[in-house]
Coordinates of C-alpha atoms in Angstrom, one line a residue:
H1 CA 2.1 -2.5 34.7
A2 CA 0.4 -5.5 36.4
L3 CA 2.1 -7.9 34.1
P4 CA 5.5 -9.4 34.8
P5 CA 8.3 -7.9 32.7
A6 CA 8.9 -9.6 29.4
R7 CA 12.7 -10.3 29.4
E8 CA 12.9 -13.5 27.4
V9 CA 15.7 -13.7 24.9
P10 CA 15.1 -15.5 21.6
E11 CA 17.1 -18.8 21.4
L12 CA 18.6 -18.9 17.9
H13 CA 21.4 -21.4 18.6
G14 CA 24.3 -19.5 17.1
E15 CA 22.3 -18.1 14.2
D16 CA 23.2 -14.5 13.4
P17 CA 19.9 -12.8 12.5
R18 CA 21.7 -10.0 10.7
A19 CA 23.8 -12.3 8.4
P20 CA 22.9 -12.4 4.7
D21 CA 20.9 -15.3 3.4
P22 CA 21.1 -15.3 -0.4
G23 CA 19.9 -19.0 -0.5
F24 CA 16.9 -18.3 1.7
R25 CA 14.4 -21.2 1.8
L26 CA 11.8 -22.3 4.3
R27 CA 14.1 -25.0 5.6
T28 CA 16.9 -22.5 6.3
L29 CA 14.4 -20.3 8.2
L30 CA 13.4 -23.3 10.3
R31 CA 16.9 -24.4 11.0
P32 CA 17.4 -22.5 14.3
V33 CA 14.2 -24.0 15.7
R34 CA 14.4 -27.5 14.3
W35 CA 14.4 -29.2 17.7
A36 CA 11.5 -27.1 19.0
M37 CA 9.7 -28.0 15.8
L38 CA 10.3 -31.7 16.5
G39 CA 8.7 -31.1 19.9
V40 CA 5.8 -29.4 18.3
A41 CA 5.5 -32.3 15.8
G42 CA 5.5 -34.8 18.8
L43 CA 2.7 -32.9 20.5
L44 CA 0.7 -32.8 17.2
L45 CA 1.1 -36.5 16.8
V46 CA -0.2 -37.0 20.4
D47 CA -3.3 -34.8 19.5
T48 CA -3.9 -36.9 16.3
A49 CA -3.5 -40.2 18.2
L50 CA -6.0 -39.1 20.8
A51 CA -8.5 -38.0 18.1
V52 CA -8.1 -41.4 16.3
A53 CA -8.5 -43.4 19.5
A54 CA -11.9 -41.9 20.4
P55 CA -14.1 -43.8 17.9
S56 CA -12.4 -47.1 18.7
L57 CA -13.3 -46.6 22.4
V58 CA -16.9 -45.9 21.3
R59 CA -16.8 -49.2 19.3
L60 CA -15.5 -51.0 22.4
G61 CA -18.2 -49.6 24.6
I62 CA -21.0 -50.4 22.2
D63 CA -20.0 -53.9 21.1
R64 CA -18.7 -55.2 24.5
G65 CA -20.5 -53.0 27.0
V66 CA -24.0 -52.7 25.3
V67 CA -24.4 -55.5 22.7
D68 CA -22.7 -58.2 24.8
G69 CA -24.0 -56.8 28.1
E70 CA -20.6 -56.5 29.8
V71 CA -21.1 -53.3 31.7
G72 CA -17.5 -53.3 32.9
W73 CA -16.2 -52.8 29.4
L74 CA -18.4 -49.7 29.1
W75 CA -16.9 -48.2 32.3
V76 CA -13.4 -49.0 31.0
A77 CA -14.2 -47.2 27.8
V78 CA -15.5 -44.2 29.7
A79 CA -12.5 -44.1 32.0
I80 CA -10.0 -44.3 29.2
S81 CA -11.9 -41.6 27.2
F82 CA -11.8 -39.3 30.2
T83 CA -8.1 -39.9 30.6
L84 CA -7.6 -39.2 26.9
V85 CA -9.6 -35.9 27.1
A86 CA -7.4 -34.8 30.0
L87 CA -4.2 -35.7 28.1
G88 CA -5.6 -33.8 25.1
W89 CA -6.2 -30.7 27.2
V90 CA -2.6 -30.8 28.5
S91 CA -1.2 -31.5 25.0
S92 CA -3.1 -28.7 23.4
A93 CA -2.1 -26.1 26.1
V94 CA 1.6 -27.0 25.9
G95 CA 1.4 -27.2 22.1
Q96 CA -0.1 -23.7 21.9
V97 CA 2.6 -22.2 24.1
V98 CA 5.5 -24.0 22.3
T99 CA 4.1 -23.1 18.9
S100 CA 3.7 -19.5 19.8
R101 CA 7.3 -19.3 21.1
V102 CA 8.6 -20.9 18.0
G103 CA 6.5 -18.6 15.8
E104 CA 7.7 -15.5 17.6
R105 CA 11.3 -16.6 17.4
L106 CA 11.0 -17.1 13.6
L107 CA 9.3 -13.8 13.1
Y108 CA 12.1 -12.1 15.1
L109 CA 14.7 -13.7 12.9
L110 CA 12.8 -12.8 9.8
R111 CA 12.2 -9.2 10.7
V112 CA 15.8 -8.6 11.7
R113 CA 17.3 -10.4 8.7
S114 CA 15.0 -8.6 6.3
Y115 CA 15.9 -5.2 7.8
A116 CA 19.6 -6.0 7.8
H117 CA 19.4 -7.0 4.2
L118 CA 17.6 -3.7 3.3
Q119 CA 20.5 -1.8 4.9
R120 CA 23.0 -3.7 2.6
L121 CA 21.2 -3.1 -0.7
G122 CA 22.5 -0.4 -3.0
L123 CA 20.7 2.8 -3.7
D124 CA 19.5 1.5 -7.1
Y125 CA 17.1 -0.9 -5.3
Y126 CA 15.4 2.0 -3.6
E127 CA 15.3 4.0 -6.8
R128 CA 13.4 1.3 -8.6
E129 CA 11.2 0.0 -5.7
M130 CA 8.5 2.1 -4.3
A131 CA 8.7 2.8 -0.5
G132 CA 5.2 1.4 0.0
R133 CA 6.1 -1.9 -1.6
I134 CA 9.1 -2.2 0.7
M135 CA 7.0 -1.4 3.7
T136 CA 4.4 -4.0 2.6
R137 CA 7.1 -6.7 2.8
M138 CA 8.2 -5.6 6.3
T139 CA 4.7 -5.1 7.7
T140 CA 1.8 -6.8 5.8
D141 CA 3.8 -9.8 4.6
V142 CA 5.4 -10.4 8.0
D143 CA 2.1 -9.8 9.8
A144 CA 0.4 -12.4 7.5
L145 CA 3.1 -14.9 8.4
S146 CA 2.8 -13.9 12.0
S147 CA -1.0 -14.6 12.1
F148 CA -0.6 -18.0 10.5
L149 CA 2.3 -19.1 12.8
Q150 CA 0.4 -17.8 15.9
T151 CA -3.0 -19.2 15.2
G152 CA -3.2 -21.2 12.0
L153 CA -0.2 -23.5 12.0
T154 CA -1.3 -25.8 14.8
T155 CA -4.8 -26.1 13.4
F156 CA -3.3 -26.7 9.9
A157 CA -0.9 -29.4 11.1
I158 CA -3.4 -31.2 13.3
S159 CA -6.0 -31.2 10.5
V160 CA -3.5 -32.7 8.0
L161 CA -2.3 -35.3 10.4
T162 CA -5.8 -36.2 11.5
V163 CA -6.9 -36.7 7.9
V164 CA -4.0 -39.1 7.3
G165 CA -4.6 -40.9 10.6
I166 CA -8.3 -41.3 10.1
A167 CA -7.7 -42.6 6.6
V168 CA -5.5 -45.3 8.0
A169 CA -8.0 -46.0 10.8
L170 CA -10.9 -46.4 8.2
V171 CA -8.9 -49.0 6.3
A172 CA -7.9 -50.8 9.5
T173 CA -11.5 -50.8 10.9
D174 CA -13.2 -52.3 7.8
P175 CA -11.6 -52.4 4.4
G176 CA -15.0 -52.8 2.6
L177 CA -16.6 -49.8 4.2
A178 CA -13.3 -47.8 3.7
L179 CA -13.5 -48.5 0.0
V180 CA -17.0 -47.0 -0.1
A181 CA -16.0 -44.0 2.0
L182 CA -12.8 -43.2 0.2
S183 CA -14.3 -43.6 -3.3
V184 CA -14.9 -39.8 -3.2
L185 CA -11.1 -39.2 -2.9
P186 CA -10.3 -39.0 -6.6
V187 CA -12.9 -36.3 -7.0
L188 CA -11.6 -34.5 -3.9
L189 CA -8.0 -34.6 -5.2
I190 CA -9.0 -33.2 -8.7
A191 CA -11.0 -30.4 -7.0
T192 CA -8.1 -29.7 -4.7
V193 CA -5.5 -29.4 -7.5
I194 CA -7.8 -27.0 -9.4
F195 CA -8.5 -25.0 -6.3
Q196 CA -4.9 -24.7 -5.3
R197 CA -3.8 -23.4 -8.7
L198 CA -6.6 -20.8 -9.0
S199 CA -6.4 -19.7 -5.4
S200 CA -2.6 -19.3 -5.4
A201 CA -2.7 -17.0 -8.4
A202 CA -5.6 -15.0 -6.8
Y203 CA -3.7 -14.6 -3.5
A204 CA -0.5 -13.6 -5.3
E205 CA -2.5 -11.0 -7.3
A206 CA -4.1 -9.7 -4.1
R207 CA -0.7 -9.3 -2.4
E208 CA 0.5 -7.2 -5.4
R209 CA -2.7 -5.1 -5.2
V210 CA -2.2 -4.3 -1.5
S211 CA 1.4 -3.4 -2.2
A212 CA 0.1 -0.8 -4.8
V213 CA -2.4 0.5 -2.2
N214 CA 0.4 0.9 0.4
A215 CA 2.7 2.5 -2.1
D216 CA 0.0 5.0 -3.2
L217 CA -0.7 5.8 0.4
Q218 CA 3.0 6.4 1.3
E219 CA 3.5 8.6 -1.8
N220 CA 0.4 10.7 -1.2
V221 CA 1.1 11.2 2.5
S222 CA 4.7 12.3 1.8
G223 CA 3.5 14.6 -1.0
L224 CA 0.4 16.0 0.7
R225 CA 1.7 19.6 0.6
V226 CA 2.1 19.4 -3.2
S227 CA -1.3 17.7 -3.5
Q228 CA -3.0 20.4 -1.6
A229 CA -1.1 23.1 -3.4
Y230 CA -2.4 21.9 -6.8
T231 CA -5.8 20.9 -5.5
R232 CA -5.3 17.3 -6.4
E233 CA -7.0 15.9 -3.2
A234 CA -10.1 14.7 -5.1
R235 CA -8.1 13.1 -7.9
S236 CA -5.7 11.4 -5.4
A237 CA -8.7 10.1 -3.5
E238 CA -10.2 8.8 -6.7
A239 CA -6.9 7.0 -7.7
F240 CA -6.6 5.5 -4.2
A241 CA -10.2 4.3 -4.4
E242 CA -9.5 2.6 -7.7
R243 CA -6.5 0.8 -6.3
S244 CA -8.3 -0.2 -3.2
N245 CA -11.2 -1.4 -5.3
A246 CA -8.8 -3.5 -7.4
Y247 CA -7.5 -5.0 -4.2
R248 CA -11.1 -5.7 -3.0
R249 CA -11.9 -7.4 -6.3
S250 CA -8.9 -9.7 -6.1
R251 CA -9.7 -10.6 -2.5
I252 CA -13.3 -11.3 -3.4
R253 CA -12.1 -13.6 -6.2
A254 CA -10.0 -15.5 -3.7
Q255 CA -12.9 -15.8 -1.3
R256 CA -15.2 -17.0 -4.1
Y257 CA -12.8 -19.9 -4.8
I258 CA -12.9 -20.7 -1.1
A259 CA -16.7 -20.5 -1.0
T260 CA -16.9 -22.9 -3.9
Y261 CA -14.3 -25.4 -2.8
F262 CA -15.2 -26.0 0.9
P263 CA -18.9 -26.4 0.5
F264 CA -18.1 -28.9 -2.2
L265 CA -16.2 -30.8 0.5
S266 CA -19.4 -30.8 2.5
L267 CA -21.2 -32.3 -0.4
L268 CA -18.7 -35.0 -0.8
S269 CA -18.9 -35.7 3.0
G270 CA -22.6 -36.1 2.8
V271 CA -22.4 -38.4 -0.2
A272 CA -19.8 -40.6 1.6
Q273 CA -21.8 -40.8 4.8
A274 CA -25.0 -41.7 2.9
G275 CA -23.1 -44.5 1.1
I276 CA -21.7 -45.8 4.4
L277 CA -25.1 -45.8 6.1
V278 CA -26.7 -47.7 3.2
V279 CA -24.0 -50.3 2.9
G280 CA -23.4 -50.5 6.7
A281 CA -27.1 -50.9 7.5
Y282 CA -27.4 -53.9 5.1
R283 CA -24.4 -55.5 6.6
V284 CA -25.6 -55.0 10.2
A285 CA -28.9 -56.6 9.1
D286 CA -27.0 -59.5 7.6
G287 CA -24.9 -59.9 10.7
T288 CA -21.6 -59.4 8.9
L289 CA -21.0 -56.0 10.7
S290 CA -21.4 -55.1 14.3
P291 CA -23.3 -51.9 15.3
G292 CA -20.2 -50.7 17.2
V293 CA -18.1 -50.9 14.0
L294 CA -20.7 -49.0 12.0
L295 CA -21.0 -46.3 14.6
A296 CA -17.2 -46.0 14.9
F297 CA -17.0 -45.8 11.1
V298 CA -19.5 -43.0 11.0
L299 CA -17.6 -41.2 13.7
Y300 CA -14.3 -41.7 11.8
L301 CA -15.9 -40.4 8.6
G302 CA -17.0 -37.3 10.4
L303 CA -13.5 -36.9 11.8
F304 CA -12.1 -37.3 8.3
F305 CA -14.0 -34.4 6.8
S306 CA -14.1 -32.2 9.9
P307 CA -10.4 -31.3 9.6
L308 CA -11.0 -30.3 6.0
Y309 CA -13.7 -27.9 7.2
Q310 CA -11.3 -26.5 9.8
L311 CA -8.8 -26.0 7.0
S312 CA -11.2 -23.6 5.4
G313 CA -10.9 -21.3 8.4
V314 CA -7.1 -21.2 8.2
F315 CA -6.7 -21.5 4.4
D316 CA -7.0 -17.8 3.9
G317 CA -4.2 -17.1 6.4
Y318 CA -2.1 -20.0 5.0
Q319 CA -2.3 -18.6 1.5
Q320 CA -1.4 -15.1 2.6
A321 CA 1.5 -16.4 4.7
R322 CA 2.7 -18.5 1.8
V323 CA 2.7 -15.5 -0.6
G324 CA 4.2 -13.3 2.1
L325 CA 7.0 -15.8 2.7
S326 CA 7.7 -16.0 -1.0
R327 CA 8.0 -12.2 -1.3
I328 CA 10.2 -12.0 1.7
G329 CA 12.4 -14.7 0.2
D330 CA 12.6 -12.7 -3.0
L331 CA 13.8 -9.7 -1.0
L332 CA 16.5 -11.8 0.9
R333 CA 17.7 -13.3 -2.4
T334 CA 18.1 -9.8 -4.0
P335 CA 21.8 -9.3 -4.4
S336 CA 23.4 -6.0 -3.5
T337 CA 25.0 -4.0 -6.3
V338 CA 27.7 -2.9 -3.8
P339 CA 28.8 -6.3 -2.5
P340 CA 31.3 -6.5 0.4
A341 CA 34.9 -7.3 -0.5
A342 CA 35.9 -10.9 -0.1
D343 CA 39.1 -9.9 1.8
P344 CA 38.4 -6.3 2.9
V345 CA 41.2 -3.8 3.4
P346 CA 40.8 -2.4 7.0
V347 CA 40.4 1.4 7.3
T348 CA 42.2 3.0 10.1
T349 CA 43.1 6.5 8.9
L350 CA 42.7 8.1 5.5
R351 CA 44.9 10.8 4.0
G352 CA 42.0 11.7 1.6
E353 CA 43.8 11.2 -1.7
V354 CA 41.1 10.5 -4.3
E355 CA 41.7 9.3 -7.9
L356 CA 39.2 8.4 -10.6
R357 CA 40.7 6.5 -13.5
D358 CA 38.6 6.5 -16.7
V359 CA 35.4 6.1 -14.6
S360 CA 32.1 5.5 -16.4
F361 CA 28.7 4.7 -14.8
A362 CA 25.2 4.1 -16.2
Y363 CA 22.2 3.8 -14.0
Q364 CA 20.3 0.5 -14.1
G365 CA 17.7 0.5 -16.9
T366 CA 19.4 3.2 -18.9
T367 CA 21.7 3.0 -21.9
R368 CA 23.2 6.5 -21.8
P369 CA 26.0 6.8 -19.2
A370 CA 25.6 9.3 -16.4
V371 CA 29.4 9.9 -16.4
E372 CA 31.9 8.6 -19.0
G373 CA 35.7 8.6 -19.2
I374 CA 36.2 10.6 -16.0
S375 CA 39.8 10.9 -14.9
L376 CA 40.6 13.1 -11.9
H377 CA 43.2 13.2 -9.2
V378 CA 42.5 15.1 -5.9
A379 CA 45.3 15.7 -3.5
P380 CA 44.8 15.2 0.3
G381 CA 43.3 18.4 1.8
E382 CA 42.2 19.8 -1.5
T383 CA 38.7 21.3 -2.0
V384 CA 37.2 20.5 -5.4
A385 CA 34.0 22.1 -6.7
L386 CA 32.0 20.2 -9.3
V387 CA 29.8 22.5 -11.5
G388 CA 27.7 21.9 -14.4
A389 CA 24.1 21.8 -15.6
T390 CA 21.4 19.5 -14.2
G391 CA 22.2 15.9 -15.4
A392 CA 25.9 16.7 -16.0
G393 CA 26.9 13.9 -13.5
K394 CA 28.0 16.0 -10.5
S395 CA 26.0 14.1 -7.8
T396 CA 26.8 10.8 -9.5
L397 CA 30.5 11.4 -9.1
V398 CA 30.0 12.1 -5.4
K399 CA 28.0 8.9 -5.0
L400 CA 30.7 6.9 -6.7
V401 CA 33.3 8.2 -4.4
A402 CA 31.1 7.3 -1.4
R403 CA 30.5 3.9 -3.0
F404 CA 26.8 4.2 -3.1
Y405 CA 27.2 2.8 -6.5
D406 CA 30.1 0.8 -8.1
A407 CA 31.5 2.2 -11.3
T408 CA 30.5 0.2 -14.4
G409 CA 33.8 1.1 -16.0
G410 CA 37.2 2.3 -14.6
T411 CA 38.3 2.5 -11.0
V412 CA 37.7 4.8 -8.0
L413 CA 40.6 4.9 -5.6
I414 CA 41.0 6.4 -2.2
D415 CA 44.6 6.5 -0.9
G416 CA 45.6 4.4 -3.8
V417 CA 43.1 1.5 -2.9
D418 CA 40.1 0.6 -5.0
V419 CA 37.0 1.5 -3.0
R420 CA 35.6 -1.9 -3.8
E421 CA 38.4 -3.5 -1.7
Y422 CA 37.7 -1.5 1.5
D423 CA 35.6 -2.6 4.4
L424 CA 32.6 -0.6 3.3
S425 CA 31.2 0.2 6.8
A426 CA 34.7 1.3 8.0
L427 CA 35.2 3.4 4.9
R428 CA 31.9 5.3 5.3
R429 CA 32.7 6.0 8.9
R430 CA 35.6 8.1 7.6
L431 CA 33.3 10.0 5.2
G432 CA 31.1 13.1 5.9
I433 CA 28.2 13.3 3.5
V434 CA 25.7 16.1 3.3
P435 CA 23.1 15.9 0.5
Q436 CA 21.0 18.7 -0.9
E437 CA 17.9 17.6 1.1
A438 CA 19.0 16.6 4.5
H439 CA 17.0 13.8 6.2
L440 CA 16.6 14.1 9.9
F441 CA 15.3 11.3 12.2
G442 CA 12.8 11.6 15.0
G443 CA 14.3 13.1 18.2
D444 CA 15.8 16.4 19.1
V445 CA 18.5 18.5 17.5
A446 CA 21.3 17.0 19.6
E447 CA 20.4 13.4 18.8
N448 CA 20.4 14.2 15.1
V449 CA 23.8 15.9 15.3
A450 CA 25.2 12.9 17.1
Y451 CA 23.6 10.4 14.7
G452 CA 27.0 9.3 13.3
K453 CA 28.6 9.2 16.7
P454 CA 25.9 8.2 19.3
D455 CA 28.4 8.3 22.2
A456 CA 29.4 11.9 21.5
T457 CA 29.3 14.2 24.6
R458 CA 27.3 17.3 24.8
A459 CA 30.5 19.4 24.5
E460 CA 31.4 17.5 21.2
V461 CA 27.9 18.1 19.8
E462 CA 28.1 21.8 20.6
A463 CA 31.6 22.1 19.2
A464 CA 30.4 20.5 15.9
V465 CA 27.4 22.9 15.7
R466 CA 29.7 25.9 16.4
A467 CA 32.2 24.8 13.8
V468 CA 29.7 25.0 11.0
G469 CA 28.4 28.4 12.2
A470 CA 25.1 27.0 13.3
L471 CA 25.2 27.8 17.0
P472 CA 23.2 31.0 16.8
V473 CA 20.5 29.3 14.8
V474 CA 20.2 26.4 17.3
A475 CA 20.3 28.7 20.3
A476 CA 17.4 30.7 18.8
L477 CA 15.2 27.6 18.8
P478 CA 12.6 27.4 21.7
A479 CA 14.3 24.4 23.2
A480 CA 17.7 24.8 21.7
F481 CA 19.5 21.5 21.5
H482 CA 16.4 19.7 22.9
Q483 CA 14.1 21.0 20.2
Q484 CA 12.2 18.2 18.6
V485 CA 12.7 18.1 14.9
G486 CA 9.5 16.1 14.0
E487 CA 9.1 13.4 11.4
R488 CA 11.8 13.9 8.6
G489 CA 12.7 17.1 10.3
Q490 CA 9.5 18.9 9.4
G491 CA 9.6 20.9 12.6
L492 CA 12.6 22.8 11.3
S493 CA 13.0 25.0 8.2
A494 CA 15.0 23.7 5.2
G495 CA 18.0 25.9 6.2
Q496 CA 17.9 24.7 9.8
R497 CA 17.8 21.1 8.7
Q498 CA 20.8 21.6 6.4
L499 CA 22.8 23.2 9.3
V500 CA 22.0 20.2 11.5
A501 CA 23.2 17.9 8.7
L502 CA 26.4 19.9 8.3
A503 CA 27.1 19.6 12.0
R504 CA 26.3 15.9 11.9
A505 CA 29.0 15.5 9.2
E506 CA 31.5 17.6 11.1
L507 CA 31.0 15.7 14.3
V508 CA 32.4 12.4 12.9
Q509 CA 35.6 14.3 11.8
P510 CA 35.7 12.8 8.3
A511 CA 38.8 12.4 6.3
L512 CA 36.7 13.1 3.2
L513 CA 33.9 15.6 3.1
L514 CA 31.2 15.3 0.4
L515 CA 28.8 18.3 0.1
D516 CA 26.2 17.6 -2.6
E517 CA 24.7 21.1 -3.0
A518 CA 24.6 21.2 0.8
T519 CA 24.2 25.0 1.0
A520 CA 21.5 25.3 -1.7
A521 CA 18.7 25.5 0.8
L522 CA 20.3 28.3 2.9
D523 CA 19.6 32.0 2.8
P524 CA 22.6 34.2 1.6
A525 CA 23.5 35.3 5.2
T526 CA 23.4 31.8 6.6
E527 CA 25.2 30.4 3.6
S528 CA 27.9 33.0 4.0
A529 CA 28.5 31.9 7.6
V530 CA 28.5 28.2 6.6
L531 CA 30.9 28.8 3.8
E532 CA 33.3 30.6 6.1
A533 CA 33.2 27.7 8.5
S534 CA 33.6 25.3 5.7
D535 CA 36.6 27.1 4.4
H536 CA 38.2 26.7 7.8
L537 CA 37.2 23.0 8.1
A538 CA 38.2 22.1 4.5
G539 CA 41.8 22.9 5.2
A540 CA 42.4 19.7 7.0
R541 CA 40.4 17.3 4.8
T542 CA 39.7 16.6 1.2
T543 CA 36.4 18.1 0.2
F544 CA 34.1 17.7 -2.8
V545 CA 31.5 20.4 -3.3
V546 CA 28.7 20.0 -5.8
A547 CA 28.2 23.8 -6.3
H548 CA 24.7 25.1 -6.7
R549 CA 25.9 28.6 -7.0
L550 CA 29.0 29.8 -8.9
A551 CA 30.0 32.0 -6.0
T552 CA 30.3 28.9 -3.9
A553 CA 32.4 27.2 -6.5
A554 CA 34.7 30.2 -6.7
R555 CA 36.0 29.6 -3.1
A556 CA 37.3 26.1 -4.0
D557 CA 41.0 25.3 -4.6
R558 CA 40.0 23.8 -8.0
I559 CA 36.8 23.8 -10.1
V560 CA 35.9 20.9 -12.3
V561 CA 33.3 21.7 -15.0
L562 CA 31.1 18.8 -16.2
S563 CA 29.0 18.6 -19.2
E564 CA 27.0 15.6 -20.4
G565 CA 28.9 13.3 -18.1
R566 CA 32.4 14.4 -19.1
I567 CA 35.0 16.9 -17.7
V568 CA 35.2 19.8 -20.1
E569 CA 37.3 22.2 -17.9
Q570 CA 39.2 22.3 -14.7
G571 CA 41.3 24.9 -12.8
T572 CA 41.1 27.7 -10.3
H573 CA 38.4 30.4 -10.5
A574 CA 40.9 32.9 -12.0
E575 CA 42.3 30.4 -14.5
L576 CA 38.9 29.4 -15.8
L577 CA 37.9 33.0 -16.2
E578 CA 41.1 33.8 -18.0
A579 CA 40.5 30.8 -20.3
N580 CA 37.2 32.4 -21.3
G581 CA 35.6 29.0 -21.8
H582 CA 32.5 27.2 -20.5
Y583 CA 32.9 28.3 -16.9
A584 CA 33.6 31.9 -17.9
R585 CA 30.4 32.0 -19.9
L586 CA 28.4 30.7 -16.9
W587 CA 30.1 33.3 -14.6
S588 CA 29.4 36.1 -17.0
H589 CA 25.8 35.1 -17.3
G590 CA 25.5 35.2 -13.5
A591 CA 27.2 38.6 -13.3
D592 CA 24.8 39.9 -16.0
L593 CA 21.9 38.8 -13.7
G594 CA 23.5 40.7 -10.9
E595 CA 23.1 37.8 -8.5
E596 CA 24.4 34.3 -7.8
T597 CA 22.9 32.1 -10.4
E598 CA 21.6 28.6 -10.4
L599 CA 23.3 26.5 -13.1
T600 CA 20.1 24.9 -14.1
A601 CA 18.9 28.3 -15.3
T602 CA 22.0 29.0 -17.3
H603 CA 22.5 25.9 -19.4

């Protein structure tokens, strides 16, 4: 509270951080801050010039002020040195602030752009990528880049510029001694190339290992209830320890390369300095070299290798940032399997007419289609129940209608328009989707109901809850609409979560309602109330119901029976029973059991 408020707005010069960037490269990332980067480069050049100037002033003071006995030159050298030190302090302070501002601006852009791209990717990406790996890219990889931009970038740049500047100064001071000093460069270059190749592979491996550690942690925390139920805690801990140890070994390997390379630099520095002292001492004795030049040369040589030692301190961060940037780039270059339309059709109102024309779809990595040759026409306001055994393609059809996936064959049309031609965001705003396992976000019940319409009034939220028959359930909660749901809705029962999800779908007043086994988690009494409310609501909108129980399907206007990805029957409940086909056998089996049956137990 003692600090002033942080209200600074990042200056991106017209760059939209949420825009896609399929051609992501480092230069495109730096484009919004290119002028600030030029300012940073100017400050770094000042720092390098100040570092290079210091030994020359020592040479001036020794040769003119001490050897020649002109004390005035000694005082001049001291005064200029003091001035340069003051300028260096100002330059370093300003450079640190500017570099930090630029770094934070880039990280803001990178975080927002990565998150926005994750929102655009299709469901298939999340089905093949582990949540822990995705989190690693958004946290560990970005944090590694953050650490380097905040602390290591300035040191890295100054060190590189200083090495180049000192090399030039060595040659300018005395070409003969420079030849002796730089004779170790070929060995240094060979060692650097070998080190770079080995260390890059080691750091890439380490990043993959830490992704596996994070993925394992995410999975085990999410499935802790199952782990405890099957007493797998010890085995899970053992597997986590193995992955952590693999990460430790890969990190140790990378550190071993560092521990070999940088001390080798120290050895080369010692050899070069010894050679300079031997050759320089003989030349001073012969009178062909002044003491000031020799001393300046020794100082230059120390400044030449000193930045290389400093690089050892930031190299670890540099390699992690480099790998992290590469992995974030891979994410941003990942194309979405549901790309936006080039010239999207605007969505104002929808009648709710749905048609599937010879639709086929196969999940990525599989050869057997999930649905094949599906042709179906649904009139506006009609309620269609999809029934069939597990794997028959019921949920897949619903996802194709919602365009979570694009059909690999055929066409899905809503109101006569291919769903791929619609503005995707506008289309989904007209859909109400309730999956079998509702996901609730942190906050209270009212906030979760209003998730699809954040500006909804309290009266609208209450009306939506009442419409799905959930008002008595919400009123019975200790804090009613203000009841905190907890992470992923764990503070509510499965049935309560599903009722909140149904109310959330109702609040947006969708033209098309997609219920993917939405009542499967409800007890019979609650399900009966919800079905009565759904019957009332479905009269004004087209509704797809993936039926978990046949009694639920029987209430629909039409029942579509799927088997092995194809439609095998369709009609009303009475018509299908009279036909005495696939549906009739399922219904009869349920009646024999004397209860509503789950299709997965009947086929």
